[in-house]
Amino acid sequence: MQKSRLHLIATIVVTAAALTVAGCAAASIPAAERTGAHAGDTTVSVGPPSGETAEVGGHTVSTADGYAADGAPIAEIAHTPSIANLDPDLRRAVARATEAAAEDGVEVRINSGWRRRAYQQALLDQGVEEHGSLDEARRWVNTPDRSTHVQGRAVDVGALDAAVWMQEHGRRFGLCQTYENESWHYELATTAGGECPPMRRDSSAG
Ligand SMILES: [Zn+2]
């Protein structure tokens, strides 16, 4: 078992390297690594991001639902539904902020953008499993009816240094953290250079 798994991971690494050499998006590499991490319980399929699927909260979700295996700079994943279905003004603001952060030596990666309703529901179901109740899960994952990700009006940024940079500079681009408990969740909530509105306690509030 261990040997076959190691062989599998080795195969994936080689495949990922080949994809990189062929000029494919660097996002293929973390995607492949993640697939490898679940090699024991899912069908392994290594390919371009359009073919990514995952089990989330008992549902199978795919790139078409807005699922992304791992974060990447917005320019690298601009063609994926996660980014392409965002509100154009938000997308432009994030792209500008990403460029400004890069000048400060900080890489802004998008861990999540637009989500299809079914994907949001899958995340909520997963949240209920993890937190034990719908009320607690809703502090972290909104319902499909209320989620600004479903509306294409939110992005989750990473890593930590990017979130810290956004806290300080995001409003120059109109980007604001909107929930006190989610330092990574940004929305276009003011004009460029404007004041951000007060944060809500969490996604279950107001
Ligand atoms: Zn979010």
mmCIF file of C-alpha atoms and ligand atoms in Angstrom:
data_model
loop_
_atom_site.group_PDB
_atom_site.id
_atom_site.type_symbol
_atom_site.label_atom_id
_atom_site.label_comp_id
_atom_site.label_asym_id
_atom_site.label_seq_id
_atom_site.Cartn_x
_atom_site.Cartn_y
_atom_site.Cartn_z
ATOM 1 C CA MET A 1 0.000 0.000 0.000
ATOM 2 C CA GLN A 2 2.693 2.416 1.052
ATOM 3 C CA LYS A 3 4.842 1.496 -1.892
ATOM 4 C CA SER A 4 2.071 1.941 -4.427
ATOM 5 C CA ARG A 5 1.150 5.265 -2.896
ATOM 6 C CA LEU A 6 4.730 6.492 -3.108
ATOM 7 C CA HIS A 7 4.856 5.343 -6.695
ATOM 8 C CA LEU A 8 1.631 7.189 -7.380
ATOM 9 C CA ILE A 9 2.919 10.414 -5.856
ATOM 10 C CA ALA A 10 6.163 10.056 -7.793
ATOM 11 C CA THR A 11 4.137 9.640 -10.977
ATOM 12 C CA ILE A 12 2.114 12.727 -10.184
ATOM 13 C CA VAL A 13 5.232 14.790 -9.500
ATOM 14 C CA VAL A 14 6.752 13.710 -12.805
ATOM 15 C CA THR A 15 3.485 14.473 -14.593
ATOM 16 C CA ALA A 16 3.278 17.882 -12.953
ATOM 17 C CA ALA A 17 6.862 18.622 -13.970
ATOM 18 C CA ALA A 18 6.049 17.630 -17.531
ATOM 19 C CA LEU A 19 3.005 19.892 -17.547
ATOM 20 C CA THR A 20 5.132 22.783 -16.315
ATOM 21 C CA VAL A 21 7.726 22.183 -19.002
ATOM 22 C CA ALA A 22 4.917 22.125 -21.549
ATOM 23 C CA GLY A 23 3.979 25.630 -20.443
ATOM 24 C CA CYS A 24 0.803 24.831 -18.546
ATOM 25 C CA ALA A 25 -0.249 26.941 -15.594
ATOM 26 C CA ALA A 26 1.792 26.499 -12.453
ATOM 27 C CA ALA A 27 -1.535 25.912 -10.707
ATOM 28 C CA SER A 28 -1.351 22.361 -12.037
ATOM 29 C CA ILE A 29 1.281 21.452 -9.481
ATOM 30 C CA PRO A 30 -0.583 22.057 -6.222
ATOM 31 C CA ALA A 31 -3.667 20.565 -7.845
ATOM 32 C CA ALA A 32 -1.752 17.385 -8.544
ATOM 33 C CA GLU A 33 -0.293 17.322 -5.069
ATOM 34 C CA ARG A 34 -3.727 17.634 -3.568
ATOM 35 C CA THR A 35 -5.033 14.856 -5.739
ATOM 36 C CA GLY A 36 -2.136 12.745 -4.521
ATOM 37 C CA ALA A 37 -3.036 13.482 -0.916
ATOM 38 C CA HIS A 38 -6.410 11.875 -1.496
ATOM 39 C CA ALA A 39 -5.156 9.070 -3.669
ATOM 40 C CA GLY A 40 -6.337 6.439 -1.246
ATOM 41 C CA ASP A 41 -10.009 7.272 -1.361
ATOM 42 C CA THR A 42 -10.780 8.913 -4.675
ATOM 43 C CA THR A 43 -10.251 8.225 -8.312
ATOM 44 C CA VAL A 44 -6.973 9.804 -9.281
ATOM 45 C CA SER A 45 -7.062 12.019 -12.285
ATOM 46 C CA VAL A 46 -4.185 14.302 -13.096
ATOM 47 C CA GLY A 47 -4.903 16.862 -15.730
ATOM 48 C CA PRO A 48 -5.559 20.511 -16.406
ATOM 49 C CA PRO A 49 -7.516 22.472 -13.780
ATOM 50 C CA SER A 50 -10.743 22.140 -15.782
ATOM 51 C CA GLY A 51 -10.820 18.469 -14.786
ATOM 52 C CA GLU A 52 -10.472 18.952 -11.013
ATOM 53 C CA THR A 53 -13.068 17.443 -8.764
ATOM 54 C CA ALA A 54 -13.252 16.906 -5.024
ATOM 55 C CA GLU A 55 -15.551 15.459 -2.398
ATOM 56 C CA VAL A 56 -16.868 18.266 -0.204
ATOM 57 C CA GLY A 57 -19.506 17.707 2.460
ATOM 58 C CA GLY A 58 -20.686 14.540 0.734
ATOM 59 C CA HIS A 59 -21.013 16.231 -2.661
ATOM 60 C CA THR A 60 -18.736 15.997 -5.680
ATOM 61 C CA VAL A 61 -17.733 19.454 -6.824
ATOM 62 C CA SER A 62 -15.673 20.503 -9.822
ATOM 63 C CA THR A 63 -13.869 23.473 -11.294
ATOM 64 C CA ALA A 64 -17.106 24.360 -13.101
ATOM 65 C CA ASP A 65 -18.705 24.858 -9.656
ATOM 66 C CA GLY A 66 -15.971 27.311 -8.696
ATOM 67 C CA TYR A 67 -13.882 24.698 -6.892
ATOM 68 C CA ALA A 68 -10.109 25.241 -6.945
ATOM 69 C CA ALA A 69 -7.699 22.784 -5.394
ATOM 70 C CA ASP A 70 -5.272 25.414 -4.246
ATOM 71 C CA GLY A 71 -4.760 29.150 -4.273
ATOM 72 C CA ALA A 72 -3.097 30.955 -7.149
ATOM 73 C CA PRO A 73 -2.483 34.534 -8.280
ATOM 74 C CA ILE A 74 -5.556 35.922 -10.053
ATOM 75 C CA ALA A 75 -3.800 36.268 -13.416
ATOM 76 C CA GLU A 76 -2.909 32.568 -13.438
ATOM 77 C CA ILE A 77 -6.465 31.377 -12.906
ATOM 78 C CA ALA A 78 -8.320 34.162 -14.727
ATOM 79 C CA HIS A 79 -9.872 31.636 -17.117
ATOM 80 C CA THR A 80 -11.412 29.470 -14.399
ATOM 81 C CA PRO A 81 -15.090 29.935 -13.411
ATOM 82 C CA SER A 82 -13.923 30.861 -9.894
ATOM 83 C CA ILE A 83 -12.440 34.095 -11.299
ATOM 84 C CA ALA A 84 -14.241 34.556 -14.634
ATOM 85 C CA ASN A 85 -17.644 34.683 -12.892
ATOM 86 C CA LEU A 86 -16.625 37.361 -10.411
ATOM 87 C CA ASP A 87 -18.116 40.830 -10.651
ATOM 88 C CA PRO A 88 -15.831 42.593 -13.181
ATOM 89 C CA ASP A 89 -15.223 45.571 -10.875
ATOM 90 C CA LEU A 90 -14.115 43.254 -8.057
ATOM 91 C CA ARG A 91 -11.903 41.325 -10.447
ATOM 92 C CA ARG A 92 -10.204 44.502 -11.639
ATOM 93 C CA ALA A 93 -9.712 45.776 -8.085
ATOM 94 C CA VAL A 94 -8.129 42.494 -6.981
ATOM 95 C CA ALA A 95 -5.860 42.477 -10.028
ATOM 96 C CA ARG A 96 -4.684 46.011 -9.255
ATOM 97 C CA ALA A 97 -4.169 45.203 -5.590
ATOM 98 C CA THR A 98 -2.215 42.089 -6.564
ATOM 99 C CA GLU A 99 0.141 44.197 -8.682
ATOM 100 C CA ALA A 100 0.638 46.744 -5.910
ATOM 101 C CA ALA A 101 1.296 44.005 -3.349
ATOM 102 C CA ALA A 102 3.862 42.430 -5.665
ATOM 103 C CA GLU A 103 5.739 45.751 -5.700
ATOM 104 C CA ASP A 104 5.916 45.381 -1.911
ATOM 105 C CA GLY A 105 7.183 41.818 -2.304
ATOM 106 C CA VAL A 106 3.886 40.175 -1.285
ATOM 107 C CA GLU A 107 2.163 37.579 -3.446
ATOM 108 C CA VAL A 108 -1.641 37.690 -3.256
ATOM 109 C CA ARG A 109 -3.222 34.324 -4.016
ATOM 110 C CA ILE A 110 -6.926 33.708 -4.467
ATOM 111 C CA ASN A 111 -8.076 30.688 -2.502
ATOM 112 C CA SER A 112 -11.719 31.044 -3.483
ATOM 113 C CA GLY A 113 -13.821 33.350 -5.629
ATOM 114 C CA TRP A 114 -17.186 32.753 -7.296
ATOM 115 C CA ARG A 115 -18.987 29.561 -6.236
ATOM 116 C CA ARG A 116 -21.992 27.847 -7.752
ATOM 117 C CA ARG A 117 -24.886 27.464 -5.280
ATOM 118 C CA ALA A 118 -24.349 23.706 -5.118
ATOM 119 C CA TYR A 119 -20.711 24.209 -4.122
ATOM 120 C CA GLN A 120 -21.700 26.703 -1.421
ATOM 121 C CA GLN A 121 -24.243 24.198 -0.093
ATOM 122 C CA ALA A 122 -21.542 21.506 -0.095
ATOM 123 C CA LEU A 123 -19.265 23.784 1.947
ATOM 124 C CA LEU A 124 -22.119 24.486 4.369
ATOM 125 C CA ASP A 125 -22.841 20.761 4.747
ATOM 126 C CA GLN A 126 -19.132 20.189 5.393
ATOM 127 C CA GLY A 127 -19.202 23.017 7.940
ATOM 128 C CA VAL A 128 -22.108 21.395 9.800
ATOM 129 C CA GLU A 129 -20.119 18.142 9.925
ATOM 130 C CA GLU A 130 -17.068 19.957 11.286
ATOM 131 C CA HIS A 131 -18.743 22.381 13.691
ATOM 132 C CA GLY A 132 -21.603 20.191 14.856
ATOM 133 C CA SER A 133 -24.509 22.525 14.136
ATOM 134 C CA LEU A 134 -25.901 24.735 11.406
ATOM 135 C CA ASP A 135 -25.754 27.803 13.656
ATOM 136 C CA GLU A 136 -22.043 27.343 14.340
ATOM 137 C CA ALA A 137 -21.266 26.436 10.715
ATOM 138 C CA ARG A 138 -22.988 29.612 9.532
ATOM 139 C CA ARG A 139 -20.465 31.693 11.442
ATOM 140 C CA TRP A 140 -17.949 30.506 8.837
ATOM 141 C CA VAL A 141 -19.939 29.459 5.785
ATOM 142 C CA ASN A 142 -23.000 31.285 4.574
ATOM 143 C CA THR A 143 -26.066 29.774 2.938
ATOM 144 C CA PRO A 144 -26.244 29.790 -0.875
ATOM 145 C CA ASP A 145 -28.961 32.478 -0.653
ATOM 146 C CA ARG A 146 -26.748 34.836 1.359
ATOM 147 C CA SER A 147 -23.197 34.043 0.283
ATOM 148 C CA THR A 148 -21.410 36.858 -1.495
ATOM 149 C CA HIS A 149 -19.205 34.217 -3.125
ATOM 150 C CA VAL A 150 -22.288 32.862 -4.940
ATOM 151 C CA GLN A 151 -23.031 36.434 -6.057
ATOM 152 C CA GLY A 152 -19.491 36.800 -7.411
ATOM 153 C CA ARG A 153 -18.808 39.616 -4.952
ATOM 154 C CA ALA A 154 -16.136 38.089 -2.671
ATOM 155 C CA VAL A 155 -12.661 36.612 -2.767
ATOM 156 C CA ASP A 156 -10.695 34.757 -0.119
ATOM 157 C CA VAL A 157 -7.028 35.768 -0.212
ATOM 158 C CA GLY A 158 -3.911 34.043 1.021
ATOM 159 C CA ALA A 159 -1.444 33.485 2.369
ATOM 160 C CA LEU A 160 -1.296 35.233 5.750
ATOM 161 C CA ASP A 161 1.120 37.924 4.543
ATOM 162 C CA ALA A 162 -1.285 38.754 1.716
ATOM 163 C CA ALA A 163 -4.208 39.075 4.141
ATOM 164 C CA VAL A 164 -2.109 41.369 6.333
ATOM 165 C CA TRP A 165 -1.144 43.460 3.296
ATOM 166 C CA MET A 166 -4.792 43.696 2.253
ATOM 167 C CA GLN A 167 -5.819 44.840 5.733
ATOM 168 C CA GLU A 168 -3.460 47.753 5.406
ATOM 169 C CA HIS A 169 -3.787 48.604 1.698
ATOM 170 C CA GLY A 170 -6.988 46.988 0.394
ATOM 171 C CA ARG A 171 -9.145 50.084 0.695
ATOM 172 C CA ARG A 172 -6.908 51.947 -1.768
ATOM 173 C CA PHE A 173 -8.612 49.651 -4.271
ATOM 174 C CA GLY A 174 -12.030 49.642 -2.591
ATOM 175 C CA LEU A 175 -11.389 46.227 -1.065
ATOM 176 C CA CYS A 176 -12.560 45.646 2.500
ATOM 177 C CA GLN A 177 -12.550 42.805 4.999
ATOM 178 C CA THR A 178 -16.246 42.417 5.828
ATOM 179 C CA TYR A 179 -16.296 39.806 8.637
ATOM 180 C CA GLU A 180 -14.304 40.214 11.853
ATOM 181 C CA ASN A 181 -13.556 36.484 12.027
ATOM 182 C CA GLU A 182 -12.403 36.085 8.402
ATOM 183 C CA SER A 183 -9.174 38.000 7.802
ATOM 184 C CA TRP A 184 -9.025 36.485 4.305
ATOM 185 C CA HIS A 185 -12.499 37.436 3.003
ATOM 186 C CA TYR A 186 -12.583 40.615 0.878
ATOM 187 C CA GLU A 187 -15.347 42.410 -0.953
ATOM 188 C CA LEU A 188 -15.514 45.566 -3.052
ATOM 189 C CA ALA A 189 -17.233 47.470 -0.263
ATOM 190 C CA THR A 190 -16.099 51.047 -0.804
ATOM 191 C CA THR A 191 -14.751 53.317 -3.516
ATOM 192 C CA ALA A 192 -11.032 53.375 -4.260
ATOM 193 C CA GLY A 193 -9.423 55.147 -1.325
ATOM 194 C CA GLY A 194 -12.726 55.321 0.585
ATOM 195 C CA GLU A 195 -13.549 54.201 4.102
ATOM 196 C CA CYS A 196 -14.525 50.598 4.660
ATOM 197 C CA PRO A 197 -17.879 50.004 6.375
ATOM 198 C CA PRO A 198 -17.856 48.505 9.889
ATOM 199 C CA MET A 199 -17.207 44.765 9.816
ATOM 200 C CA ARG A 200 -19.932 42.340 10.755
ATOM 201 C CA ARG A 201 -19.107 39.920 13.575
ATOM 202 C CA ASP A 202 -19.245 36.913 11.259
ATOM 203 C CA SER A 203 -21.156 35.628 8.245
ATOM 204 C CA SER A 204 -24.197 34.676 10.343
ATOM 205 C CA ALA A 205 -24.682 38.284 11.493
ATOM 206 C CA GLY A 206 -26.820 40.789 9.643
HETATM 207 ZN ZN ZN B 1 -15.004 34.212 1.763
#
